[in-house]
Amino acid sequence: EAAAREAAAQAAARTSSGGGSPFDVTHHEAGGDDIRGQLIALTPDDDQRPDQARMQQLCQAVEGGAAPHELAELAQAVAERLEEPSATVQTKVLRITALLIQRGNLEFNERLVHEAVEQLRASARFEAPPHPQYGSKPQEMVQSSAKKVMHALGVELGSPTPAEPAPAPEPAPEPEP
């Protein structure tokens, strides 16, 4: 029993000293400290640039500090944010996603394909009424950014999944002698 308490204390010390995950996955509010909250905080529907310190933290998590379930949570958050009808939100999400993909975490990239491929395809076909000041530019930015992300993931606009080989043909029946 004492050994179990000591192990729990050491694990808590590692997490609080930065040796554990950089995110507390118990919070899910907008802008929270968890990985989902980080993405939401970075992608509000406004004209502000994403906070660079938060971006750095998210990038570091994808590079190796986040647990597999946190990477899955981040991929889910990307998919959810891409369902927002705002060109501003979608453009921010897609640009951040492109940056995260460049970090080279294969597990995150695979999770992203699994969780967000349909949303990426929808973003590649995004349509919105012309902006009063910018015209069709916001729509074009969403479409272009989505296509870049899909290309980086190896996903084609109409393919079922990325780089999935075509099914092997059925073997021809053996001729009877």
CSV table of C-alpha atoms in Angstrom, one decimal:
chain,number,residue,atom,x,y,z
A,1,GLU,CA,0.0,0.0,0.0
A,2,ALA,CA,2.8,2.4,0.8
A,3,ALA,CA,4.5,1.5,-2.5
A,4,ALA,CA,1.4,2.3,-4.4
A,5,ARG,CA,1.1,5.7,-2.6
A,6,GLU,CA,4.7,6.5,-3.4
A,7,ALA,CA,4.3,5.6,-7.1
A,8,ALA,CA,1.2,7.8,-7.3
A,9,ALA,CA,3.1,10.7,-5.7
A,10,GLN,CA,6.0,10.3,-8.1
A,11,ALA,CA,3.6,10.2,-11.1
A,12,ALA,CA,1.9,13.4,-9.8
A,13,ALA,CA,5.3,15.1,-9.3
A,14,ARG,CA,6.3,14.2,-12.9
A,15,THR,CA,3.1,15.6,-14.3
A,16,SER,CA,3.3,18.8,-12.3
A,17,SER,CA,7.0,19.3,-13.1
A,18,GLY,CA,6.4,19.0,-16.8
A,19,GLY,CA,7.5,15.3,-17.1
A,20,GLY,CA,3.9,14.2,-17.9
A,21,SER,CA,1.5,15.3,-20.5
A,22,PRO,CA,1.3,19.1,-21.0
A,23,PHE,CA,-2.5,19.0,-21.0
A,24,ASP,CA,-5.0,18.3,-18.3
A,25,VAL,CA,-7.6,16.3,-20.1
A,26,THR,CA,-10.3,16.8,-17.5
A,27,HIS,CA,-11.3,20.2,-18.8
A,28,HIS,CA,-13.2,20.6,-22.1
A,29,GLU,CA,-14.4,24.2,-21.9
A,30,ALA,CA,-13.5,26.6,-24.7
A,31,GLY,CA,-10.0,27.8,-24.2
A,32,GLY,CA,-9.3,25.3,-21.4
A,33,ASP,CA,-6.0,23.7,-20.6
A,34,ASP,CA,-6.7,20.5,-22.4
A,35,ILE,CA,-5.7,19.8,-26.0
A,36,ARG,CA,-9.2,20.4,-27.3
A,37,GLY,CA,-9.4,23.7,-25.4
A,38,GLN,CA,-6.1,24.8,-26.9
A,39,LEU,CA,-7.4,24.3,-30.4
A,40,ILE,CA,-10.7,26.1,-29.6
A,41,ALA,CA,-8.8,29.0,-28.1
A,42,LEU,CA,-6.6,29.3,-31.1
A,43,THR,CA,-9.5,29.3,-33.6
A,44,PRO,CA,-12.1,31.9,-32.5
A,45,ASP,CA,-14.3,33.6,-35.1
A,46,ASP,CA,-12.4,36.9,-35.1
A,47,ASP,CA,-9.6,38.7,-36.9
A,48,GLN,CA,-7.0,38.1,-34.3
A,49,ARG,CA,-3.9,36.0,-35.0
A,50,PRO,CA,-3.5,32.8,-33.0
A,51,ASP,CA,-1.5,33.2,-29.7
A,52,GLN,CA,2.0,32.1,-30.5
A,53,ALA,CA,2.7,30.7,-27.0
A,54,ARG,CA,-0.4,28.5,-27.3
A,55,MET,CA,0.6,27.5,-30.8
A,56,GLN,CA,4.1,26.5,-29.6
A,57,GLN,CA,2.5,24.4,-26.8
A,58,LEU,CA,0.2,22.6,-29.2
A,59,CYS,CA,3.1,21.9,-31.6
A,60,GLN,CA,5.2,20.5,-28.8
A,61,ALA,CA,2.4,18.3,-27.7
A,62,VAL,CA,2.0,16.8,-31.2
A,63,GLU,CA,5.8,16.4,-31.5
A,64,GLY,CA,5.9,14.1,-28.5
A,65,GLY,CA,4.4,15.4,-25.3
A,66,ALA,CA,0.8,14.3,-25.8
A,67,ALA,CA,-0.6,10.8,-25.0
A,68,PRO,CA,-2.3,8.8,-27.8
A,69,HIS,CA,-5.8,9.6,-26.4
A,70,GLU,CA,-4.9,13.3,-26.5
A,71,LEU,CA,-3.9,13.1,-30.1
A,72,ALA,CA,-7.2,11.4,-30.8
A,73,GLU,CA,-9.0,14.2,-28.9
A,74,LEU,CA,-7.1,16.8,-31.0
A,75,ALA,CA,-8.1,15.1,-34.2
A,76,GLN,CA,-11.7,15.0,-33.1
A,77,ALA,CA,-11.5,18.7,-32.2
A,78,VAL,CA,-10.2,19.5,-35.7
A,79,ALA,CA,-13.1,17.6,-37.2
A,80,GLU,CA,-15.6,19.5,-35.0
A,81,ARG,CA,-14.1,22.9,-35.7
A,82,LEU,CA,-14.2,22.2,-39.4
A,83,GLU,CA,-18.0,21.8,-39.1
A,84,GLU,CA,-18.2,25.5,-38.2
A,85,PRO,CA,-19.8,27.5,-41.0
A,86,SER,CA,-17.3,30.4,-40.5
A,87,ALA,CA,-14.6,30.8,-43.2
A,88,THR,CA,-12.5,32.5,-40.5
A,89,VAL,CA,-12.7,29.5,-38.1
A,90,GLN,CA,-12.1,27.0,-40.9
A,91,THR,CA,-9.1,28.9,-42.3
A,92,LYS,CA,-7.5,29.1,-38.8
A,93,VAL,CA,-8.1,25.4,-38.1
A,94,LEU,CA,-6.8,24.3,-41.5
A,95,ARG,CA,-3.6,26.4,-41.2
A,96,ILE,CA,-2.9,25.1,-37.7
A,97,THR,CA,-3.6,21.6,-38.8
A,98,ALA,CA,-1.1,22.0,-41.7
A,99,LEU,CA,1.5,23.1,-39.2
A,100,LEU,CA,0.8,20.2,-36.9
A,101,ILE,CA,1.0,17.7,-39.8
A,102,GLN,CA,4.5,19.1,-40.6
A,103,ARG,CA,5.6,18.1,-37.1
A,104,GLY,CA,5.7,14.5,-38.4
A,105,ASN,CA,3.7,12.7,-35.8
A,106,LEU,CA,2.4,9.7,-37.8
A,107,GLU,CA,-0.1,8.7,-35.1
A,108,PHE,CA,-1.7,12.2,-35.1
A,109,ASN,CA,-1.8,12.2,-38.9
A,110,GLU,CA,-3.5,8.8,-39.0
A,111,ARG,CA,-6.0,9.9,-36.3
A,112,LEU,CA,-6.7,13.1,-38.3
A,113,VAL,CA,-7.5,11.1,-41.4
A,114,HIS,CA,-9.7,8.8,-39.4
A,115,GLU,CA,-11.6,11.6,-37.6
A,116,ALA,CA,-11.7,14.4,-40.1
A,117,VAL,CA,-11.5,13.2,-43.7
A,118,GLU,CA,-15.1,14.0,-44.4
A,119,GLN,CA,-14.8,17.4,-42.9
A,120,LEU,CA,-11.7,18.1,-44.9
A,121,ARG,CA,-13.5,17.1,-48.1
A,122,ALA,CA,-16.4,19.4,-47.2
A,123,SER,CA,-13.9,22.2,-46.6
A,124,ALA,CA,-12.3,21.6,-49.9
A,125,ARG,CA,-15.8,22.3,-51.4
A,126,PHE,CA,-16.6,25.1,-49.0
A,127,GLU,CA,-19.1,27.7,-50.3
A,128,ALA,CA,-20.2,30.9,-48.7
A,129,PRO,CA,-21.7,34.1,-49.9
A,130,PRO,CA,-19.2,36.8,-50.9
A,131,HIS,CA,-17.8,38.8,-48.0
A,132,PRO,CA,-18.7,42.5,-48.2
A,133,GLN,CA,-15.1,43.6,-48.2
A,134,TYR,CA,-13.1,40.5,-49.4
A,135,GLY,CA,-15.5,39.0,-51.9
A,136,SER,CA,-14.8,35.3,-52.6
A,137,LYS,CA,-11.3,35.4,-51.0
A,138,PRO,CA,-12.4,33.8,-47.7
A,139,GLN,CA,-14.1,30.9,-49.6
A,140,GLU,CA,-11.0,30.4,-51.8
A,141,MET,CA,-8.7,30.4,-48.7
A,142,VAL,CA,-10.7,27.7,-47.0
A,143,GLN,CA,-10.8,25.5,-50.2
A,144,SER,CA,-7.1,26.0,-50.8
A,145,SER,CA,-6.1,25.3,-47.2
A,146,ALA,CA,-8.2,22.2,-47.1
A,147,LYS,CA,-6.7,20.9,-50.3
A,148,LYS,CA,-3.2,21.5,-48.9
A,149,VAL,CA,-4.0,19.6,-45.7
A,150,MET,CA,-5.5,16.7,-47.7
A,151,HIS,CA,-2.5,16.6,-50.0
A,152,ALA,CA,-0.1,16.5,-46.9
A,153,LEU,CA,-2.1,13.6,-45.5
A,154,GLY,CA,-2.2,11.8,-48.8
A,155,VAL,CA,-6.0,12.1,-49.1
A,156,GLU,CA,-7.6,12.8,-52.5
A,157,LEU,CA,-10.9,14.7,-52.8
A,158,GLY,CA,-12.9,11.7,-53.9
A,159,SER,CA,-10.9,8.7,-52.6
A,160,PRO,CA,-12.4,6.7,-49.7
A,161,THR,CA,-9.2,6.9,-47.6
A,162,PRO,CA,-5.7,8.0,-48.1
A,163,ALA,CA,-3.2,5.9,-50.1
A,164,GLU,CA,-5.4,2.8,-49.6
A,165,PRO,CA,-4.4,0.3,-52.2
A,166,ALA,CA,-7.1,-1.0,-54.5
A,167,PRO,CA,-8.5,-4.4,-53.4
A,168,ALA,CA,-6.7,-7.3,-55.0
A,169,PRO,CA,-8.7,-8.8,-57.8
A,170,GLU,CA,-10.4,-12.1,-57.2
A,171,PRO,CA,-8.2,-15.0,-58.4
A,172,ALA,CA,-9.4,-16.6,-61.6
A,173,PRO,CA,-10.9,-20.1,-61.1
A,174,GLU,CA,-8.7,-22.9,-62.0
A,175,PRO,CA,-9.6,-24.5,-65.4
A,176,GLU,CA,-10.9,-28.0,-65.0
A,177,PRO,CA,-8.8,-30.7,-66.8
